[in-house]
CSV table of C-alpha atoms and ligand atoms in Angstrom, one decimal:
chain,number,residue,atom,x,y,z
A,18,MET,CA,45.3,114.2,-58.7
A,19,GLU,CA,43.6,112.7,-55.7
A,20,LEU,CA,44.9,109.1,-55.8
A,21,GLN,CA,48.5,109.4,-57.0
A,22,ASN,CA,50.7,106.5,-55.8
A,23,GLN,CA,47.6,104.6,-54.6
A,24,THR,CA,46.4,101.1,-55.6
A,25,ALA,CA,42.7,100.4,-55.7
A,26,LEU,CA,40.8,97.2,-56.1
A,27,ILE,CA,37.3,97.7,-57.5
A,28,THR,CA,34.9,94.8,-57.7
A,29,GLY,CA,32.3,94.6,-60.4
A,30,ALA,CA,34.3,97.0,-62.4
A,31,GLY,CA,33.4,95.7,-65.9
A,32,SER,CA,30.1,97.6,-66.0
A,33,GLY,CA,27.9,100.3,-64.5
A,34,ILE,CA,29.0,102.1,-61.3
A,35,GLY,CA,32.1,100.0,-61.0
A,36,GLN,CA,33.3,100.8,-64.5
A,37,ALA,CA,32.7,104.6,-63.9
A,38,THR,CA,34.6,104.3,-60.6
A,39,ALA,CA,37.6,102.5,-62.2
A,40,ILE,CA,37.8,105.1,-64.9
A,41,LEU,CA,37.6,108.0,-62.5
A,42,PHE,CA,40.1,106.5,-60.1
A,43,ALA,CA,42.6,105.9,-62.9
A,44,ARG,CA,42.1,109.5,-64.0
A,45,GLU,CA,43.0,110.5,-60.4
A,46,GLY,CA,46.3,108.7,-60.7
A,47,ALA,CA,45.4,105.4,-59.0
A,48,SER,CA,46.7,102.1,-60.3
A,49,VAL,CA,43.5,100.1,-60.6
A,50,ILE,CA,42.8,96.4,-60.2
A,51,LEU,CA,39.4,95.5,-61.7
A,52,ALA,CA,37.5,92.4,-60.6
A,53,GLY,CA,34.4,90.6,-61.9
A,54,ARG,CA,33.3,87.4,-63.6
A,55,ARG,CA,33.3,88.6,-67.2
A,56,ALA,CA,36.9,88.8,-68.4
A,57,ASP,CA,35.9,90.4,-71.7
A,58,ARG,CA,34.2,93.3,-70.0
A,59,LEU,CA,37.1,93.8,-67.6
A,60,GLU,CA,39.6,93.7,-70.4
A,61,ALA,CA,37.6,96.3,-72.4
A,62,VAL,CA,37.6,98.7,-69.4
A,63,VAL,CA,41.4,98.1,-68.8
A,64,LYS,CA,42.0,99.1,-72.5
A,65,GLU,CA,39.8,102.2,-72.1
A,66,ILE,CA,41.9,103.3,-69.0
A,67,GLU,CA,45.2,102.5,-70.8
A,68,ALA,CA,44.1,104.5,-73.8
A,69,GLU,CA,43.7,107.5,-71.5
A,70,GLY,CA,47.2,106.9,-70.2
A,71,GLY,CA,46.1,105.3,-66.9
A,72,THR,CA,47.3,102.1,-65.2
A,73,ALA,CA,45.0,99.1,-64.8
A,74,ARG,CA,44.9,95.3,-64.8
A,75,TYR,CA,42.1,92.9,-64.1
A,76,VAL,CA,41.5,89.7,-62.1
A,77,ALA,CA,38.6,87.5,-63.2
A,78,ALA,CA,36.9,86.2,-60.1
A,79,ASP,CA,33.5,85.2,-58.9
A,80,ILE,CA,33.0,86.6,-55.4
A,81,SER,CA,30.2,84.1,-54.6
A,82,ASP,CA,33.0,81.4,-54.8
A,83,LEU,CA,35.2,81.4,-51.7
A,84,ASP,CA,38.2,80.0,-53.5
A,85,ASP,CA,38.0,82.8,-56.0
A,86,VAL,CA,37.6,85.3,-53.2
A,87,ARG,CA,40.8,84.0,-51.5
A,88,ARG,CA,42.7,84.2,-54.8
A,89,LEU,CA,41.5,87.7,-55.4
A,90,ALA,CA,42.5,88.8,-51.9
A,91,GLU,CA,46.0,87.4,-52.4
A,92,GLU,CA,46.4,89.0,-55.8
A,93,ALA,CA,45.3,92.4,-54.4
A,94,ALA,CA,47.0,92.0,-51.0
A,95,GLY,CA,48.8,95.4,-51.2
A,96,VAL,CA,45.9,97.7,-52.1
A,97,ASP,CA,45.4,101.0,-50.4
A,98,ILE,CA,41.8,101.2,-51.4
A,99,LEU,CA,39.0,98.6,-51.7
A,100,VAL,CA,35.7,99.4,-53.4
A,101,ASN,CA,33.2,96.7,-52.7
A,102,ASN,CA,30.9,97.4,-55.6
A,103,ALA,CA,30.1,93.9,-57.1
A,104,GLY,CA,26.5,92.9,-56.3
A,105,ILE,CA,23.4,91.4,-57.7
A,106,PHE,CA,19.9,92.6,-57.4
A,107,PRO,CA,17.2,90.1,-58.4
A,108,PHE,CA,14.0,91.6,-57.1
A,109,ALA,CA,11.2,89.4,-56.0
A,110,SER,CA,8.0,89.7,-54.0
A,111,THR,CA,7.9,87.8,-50.7
A,112,ALA,CA,5.6,85.2,-52.3
A,113,ASP,CA,7.9,84.7,-55.2
A,114,GLN,CA,11.3,84.7,-53.4
A,115,THR,CA,13.2,81.5,-54.2
A,116,VAL,CA,15.7,79.9,-51.9
A,117,GLU,CA,18.2,79.8,-54.8
A,118,ASP,CA,18.1,83.5,-55.3
A,119,PHE,CA,18.1,84.1,-51.5
A,120,ASP,CA,21.3,82.1,-51.2
A,121,ARG,CA,22.8,83.7,-54.4
A,122,LEU,CA,22.1,87.2,-53.0
A,123,PHE,CA,23.7,86.5,-49.6
A,124,ASP,CA,26.6,84.5,-51.0
A,125,THR,CA,27.5,87.2,-53.5
A,126,ASN,CA,26.6,90.5,-51.7
A,127,VAL,CA,27.5,89.6,-48.1
A,128,ARG,CA,29.7,86.5,-47.8
A,129,GLY,CA,31.9,87.3,-50.8
A,130,THR,CA,32.3,90.9,-49.7
A,131,TYR,CA,33.0,89.9,-46.1
A,132,PHE,CA,35.7,87.4,-46.9
A,133,LEU,CA,37.3,89.7,-49.5
A,134,THR,CA,37.3,92.7,-47.1
A,135,ALA,CA,38.5,90.9,-44.0
A,136,PRO,CA,42.0,90.0,-45.1
A,137,LEU,CA,42.5,93.2,-47.0
A,138,LEU,CA,41.4,95.3,-44.0
A,139,GLN,CA,43.9,93.5,-41.8
A,140,LYS,CA,46.7,94.1,-44.3
A,141,MET,CA,45.8,97.8,-44.5
A,142,ALA,CA,45.7,98.1,-40.7
A,143,ALA,CA,49.2,96.4,-40.5
A,144,ARG,CA,50.5,99.1,-42.9
A,145,GLY,CA,48.8,101.8,-41.0
A,146,SER,CA,46.6,103.3,-43.7
A,147,GLY,CA,43.7,102.4,-46.1
A,148,SER,CA,40.2,103.1,-47.1
A,149,VAL,CA,37.3,100.7,-47.8
A,150,VAL,CA,34.1,101.9,-49.5
A,151,THR,CA,31.2,99.6,-50.0
A,152,VAL,CA,28.3,100.2,-52.3
A,153,THR,CA,25.0,99.6,-50.6
A,154,THR,CA,21.6,100.9,-51.7
A,155,ILE,CA,18.8,103.2,-50.5
A,156,ALA,CA,16.7,100.0,-50.4
A,157,ASP,CA,18.5,99.2,-47.1
A,158,ILE,CA,17.5,102.6,-45.7
A,159,GLU,CA,13.9,103.0,-47.0
A,160,GLY,CA,11.2,100.3,-47.3
A,161,MET,CA,11.0,99.2,-50.9
A,162,PRO,CA,8.6,96.6,-52.3
A,163,ASN,CA,10.1,93.4,-53.8
A,164,ALA,CA,13.6,94.4,-52.5
A,165,GLY,CA,13.4,92.7,-49.1
A,166,VAL,CA,16.2,90.2,-49.5
A,167,TYR,CA,18.4,92.5,-51.7
A,168,GLY,CA,17.9,95.3,-49.1
A,169,GLY,CA,18.7,92.8,-46.4
A,170,THR,CA,22.0,91.9,-47.9
A,171,LYS,CA,23.0,95.6,-48.2
A,172,ALA,CA,21.8,96.4,-44.7
A,173,ALA,CA,24.2,93.7,-43.6
A,174,LEU,CA,27.0,95.5,-45.4
A,175,ALA,CA,25.9,98.8,-43.9
A,176,SER,CA,26.1,97.2,-40.4
A,177,LEU,CA,29.5,95.7,-41.2
A,178,THR,CA,30.7,99.1,-42.4
A,179,ARG,CA,29.8,100.6,-39.0
A,180,SER,CA,31.3,97.7,-37.1
A,181,TRP,CA,34.6,97.6,-39.1
A,182,SER,CA,34.9,101.4,-38.8
A,183,THR,CA,35.0,101.1,-35.0
A,184,GLU,CA,37.1,97.9,-34.9
A,185,PHE,CA,39.8,99.4,-37.1
A,186,ALA,CA,39.5,103.0,-35.9
A,187,GLY,CA,42.9,104.1,-34.7
A,188,THR,CA,44.8,101.9,-37.3
A,189,GLY,CA,44.7,104.5,-40.0
A,190,VAL,CA,42.0,102.6,-41.9
A,191,ARG,CA,38.6,104.2,-42.7
A,192,VAL,CA,35.5,102.2,-43.6
A,193,ASN,CA,32.5,103.8,-45.3
A,194,ALA,CA,29.6,103.1,-47.6
A,195,VAL,CA,27.8,104.8,-50.5
A,196,ALA,CA,24.1,104.1,-50.9
A,197,PRO,CA,23.1,105.0,-54.4
A,198,GLY,CA,19.6,105.8,-55.4
A,199,ASN,CA,18.3,104.6,-58.8
A,200,THR,CA,21.2,105.1,-61.2
A,201,LYS,CA,21.0,104.5,-64.9
A,202,THR,CA,23.1,101.5,-65.6
A,203,ASP,CA,22.3,98.8,-68.2
A,204,ALA,CA,21.6,96.3,-65.3
A,205,VAL,CA,19.0,98.6,-63.7
A,206,VAL,CA,17.3,99.2,-67.0
A,207,ASP,CA,17.1,95.4,-67.4
A,208,VAL,CA,15.5,94.9,-64.0
A,209,LEU,CA,13.1,97.9,-63.9
A,210,GLY,CA,12.7,98.8,-67.5
A,211,GLU,CA,13.0,102.3,-69.1
A,212,GLN,CA,9.4,103.3,-68.3
A,213,GLU,CA,9.6,102.6,-64.6
A,214,LEU,CA,12.9,104.4,-64.4
A,215,GLU,CA,11.4,107.4,-66.1
A,216,GLU,CA,8.4,107.3,-63.7
A,217,TRP,CA,10.9,107.1,-60.8
A,218,ALA,CA,12.8,110.1,-62.1
A,219,ARG,CA,9.6,112.1,-62.3
A,220,THR,CA,8.0,111.1,-59.0
A,221,GLY,CA,10.6,109.4,-56.8
A,222,ASN,CA,13.5,111.8,-56.5
A,223,PRO,CA,13.1,115.4,-55.4
A,224,ILE,CA,15.9,116.3,-57.7
A,225,GLY,CA,13.7,115.2,-60.6
A,226,ARG,CA,15.9,112.7,-62.4
A,227,ILE,CA,17.8,109.5,-61.8
A,228,GLY,CA,21.5,109.3,-61.1
A,229,ARG,CA,24.4,108.8,-63.5
A,230,PRO,CA,27.1,106.2,-62.7
A,231,SER,CA,29.7,109.0,-62.7
A,232,GLU,CA,27.9,110.8,-59.9
A,233,ILE,CA,28.1,107.7,-57.7
A,234,ALA,CA,31.7,107.3,-58.6
A,235,GLU,CA,32.4,110.9,-57.4
A,236,ALA,CA,31.0,110.1,-54.0
A,237,ILE,CA,33.0,106.9,-53.8
A,238,LEU,CA,36.2,108.9,-54.7
A,239,PHE,CA,35.5,111.3,-51.9
A,240,LEU,CA,35.2,108.6,-49.3
A,241,ALA,CA,38.2,106.7,-50.7
A,242,SER,CA,40.5,109.7,-50.8
A,243,SER,CA,42.1,111.7,-48.1
A,244,ARG,CA,39.5,114.5,-48.7
A,245,SER,CA,37.4,112.5,-46.2
A,246,SER,CA,40.2,111.9,-43.7
A,247,PHE,CA,37.9,112.6,-40.7
A,248,VAL,CA,35.0,110.4,-42.0
A,249,THR,CA,34.5,106.8,-41.0
A,250,GLY,CA,31.5,104.6,-40.5
A,251,VAL,CA,29.1,106.5,-42.6
A,252,GLU,CA,26.6,105.3,-45.2
A,253,LEU,CA,26.3,108.3,-47.6
A,254,ALA,CA,23.1,108.3,-49.6
A,255,VAL,CA,23.7,109.6,-53.2
A,256,ASP,CA,20.1,109.6,-54.3
A,257,GLY,CA,18.8,112.9,-55.6
A,258,GLY,CA,17.2,113.5,-52.2
A,259,TYR,CA,15.1,110.3,-52.2
A,260,THR,CA,15.8,109.4,-48.6
A,261,THR,CA,15.0,112.9,-47.3
A,262,ARG,CA,11.3,112.5,-48.1
A,263,GLY,CA,10.8,110.7,-44.8
B,13,LIG,N1,22.3,101.2,-60.4
B,13,LIG,C1,21.5,101.4,-59.4
B,13,LIG,O1,20.5,102.0,-59.4
B,13,LIG,C2,22.0,101.0,-58.0
B,13,LIG,C3,21.3,101.5,-56.9
B,13,LIG,C4,21.7,101.1,-55.6
B,13,LIG,C5,22.8,100.2,-55.5
B,13,LIG,N2,23.4,99.7,-56.6
B,13,LIG,C6,24.5,98.8,-56.4
B,13,LIG,O2,25.6,99.3,-57.2
B,13,LIG,C7,26.4,98.2,-57.5
B,13,LIG,C8,26.7,98.2,-59.0
B,13,LIG,O3,25.4,98.1,-59.7
B,13,LIG,P1,25.2,98.5,-61.2
B,13,LIG,O4,23.9,99.2,-61.3
B,13,LIG,O5,26.4,99.2,-61.7
B,13,LIG,O6,25.0,97.1,-61.9
B,13,LIG,P2,26.0,96.2,-62.7
B,13,LIG,O7,26.5,96.9,-64.0
B,13,LIG,O8,25.4,94.8,-62.9
B,13,LIG,O9,27.3,96.0,-61.8
B,13,LIG,C9,27.4,94.9,-60.9
B,13,LIG,C10,28.8,94.4,-61.1
B,13,LIG,O10,29.0,93.3,-60.2
B,13,LIG,C11,29.6,92.3,-60.8
B,13,LIG,N3,29.3,91.0,-60.2
B,13,LIG,C12,28.0,90.5,-60.0
B,13,LIG,N4,28.1,89.3,-59.4
B,13,LIG,C13,29.4,89.0,-59.2
B,13,LIG,C14,30.1,88.0,-58.7
B,13,LIG,N5,29.5,86.9,-58.2
B,13,LIG,N6,31.5,88.0,-58.7
B,13,LIG,C15,32.1,89.1,-59.1
B,13,LIG,N7,31.5,90.2,-59.6
B,13,LIG,C16,30.2,90.1,-59.7
B,13,LIG,C17,29.2,92.3,-62.3
B,13,LIG,O11,30.2,91.8,-63.2
B,13,LIG,P3,30.2,90.3,-63.8
B,13,LIG,O12,28.7,90.0,-64.2
B,13,LIG,O13,31.1,90.4,-64.9
B,13,LIG,O14,30.6,89.5,-62.6
B,13,LIG,C18,28.9,93.8,-62.5
B,13,LIG,O15,30.1,94.4,-63.2
B,13,LIG,C19,25.7,96.9,-57.0
B,13,LIG,O16,26.3,96.5,-55.8
B,13,LIG,C20,24.3,97.4,-56.8
B,13,LIG,O17,23.6,96.6,-55.8
B,13,LIG,C21,23.0,100.1,-57.8
């Protein structure tokens, strides 16, 4: 098992990629703390993990609320691994972008992630080991219509990943990111619709299909675990080849 005797905090773990990551990490022996707003979803995943013999608990928290972020950081102060997966992705054309959604995107994806990561990184550095993996998107690597603000929030996280990886290099803490391509989660089906996803699968990805949450989780596991002990500061595209098309 890759993560025995490790504790991991995974945000947005009640659904989609975060849920798949929490289940995979628990199977690899980690004690998992799941965070998100919907306690019922988190509780269901905790029960699923426990039914398999794993160890998990949850903290209900809204990362767009700084008081909740501080409370979450305190409750998870001793974690060895942080997976910043929580995020929202309301797409909008430039003409239709509202100030409310602009602020909500930055408050959730960037400010919440920043002020959760900052104290946990410092605690990991003080202990001399740790791994942070942040989930970004290929929309911060490639131009994508209607994803300007969303892609901008994730580009900020990619930049923070590089900056933190250098600031904390030498402390035993590594900081990386995974940039998923289109991955079939309920949330993405809601935003894009089944038909557009199928079209994307046929024409968008050289590999000829869209991703599964478990495939993103495997990449997160690689970067979180000591298997990637010489890797820091990277943003790994897990996208069926989408970003290789140039
Ligand atoms: N699926 C894809 O194709 C794809 C592609 C590229 C990147 N991503 C990224 O992958 C991550 C997971 O996406 P997903 O597809 O798995 O969608 P998802 O199921 O909606 O996952 C997002 C998670 O974030 C949590 N969350 C949202 N706002 C939050 C807040 N204010 N505070 C705490 N938790 C919050 C949600 O839980 P609650 O609602 O319970 O809070 C949810 O569990 C996101 O960061 C997304 O940008 C996804």
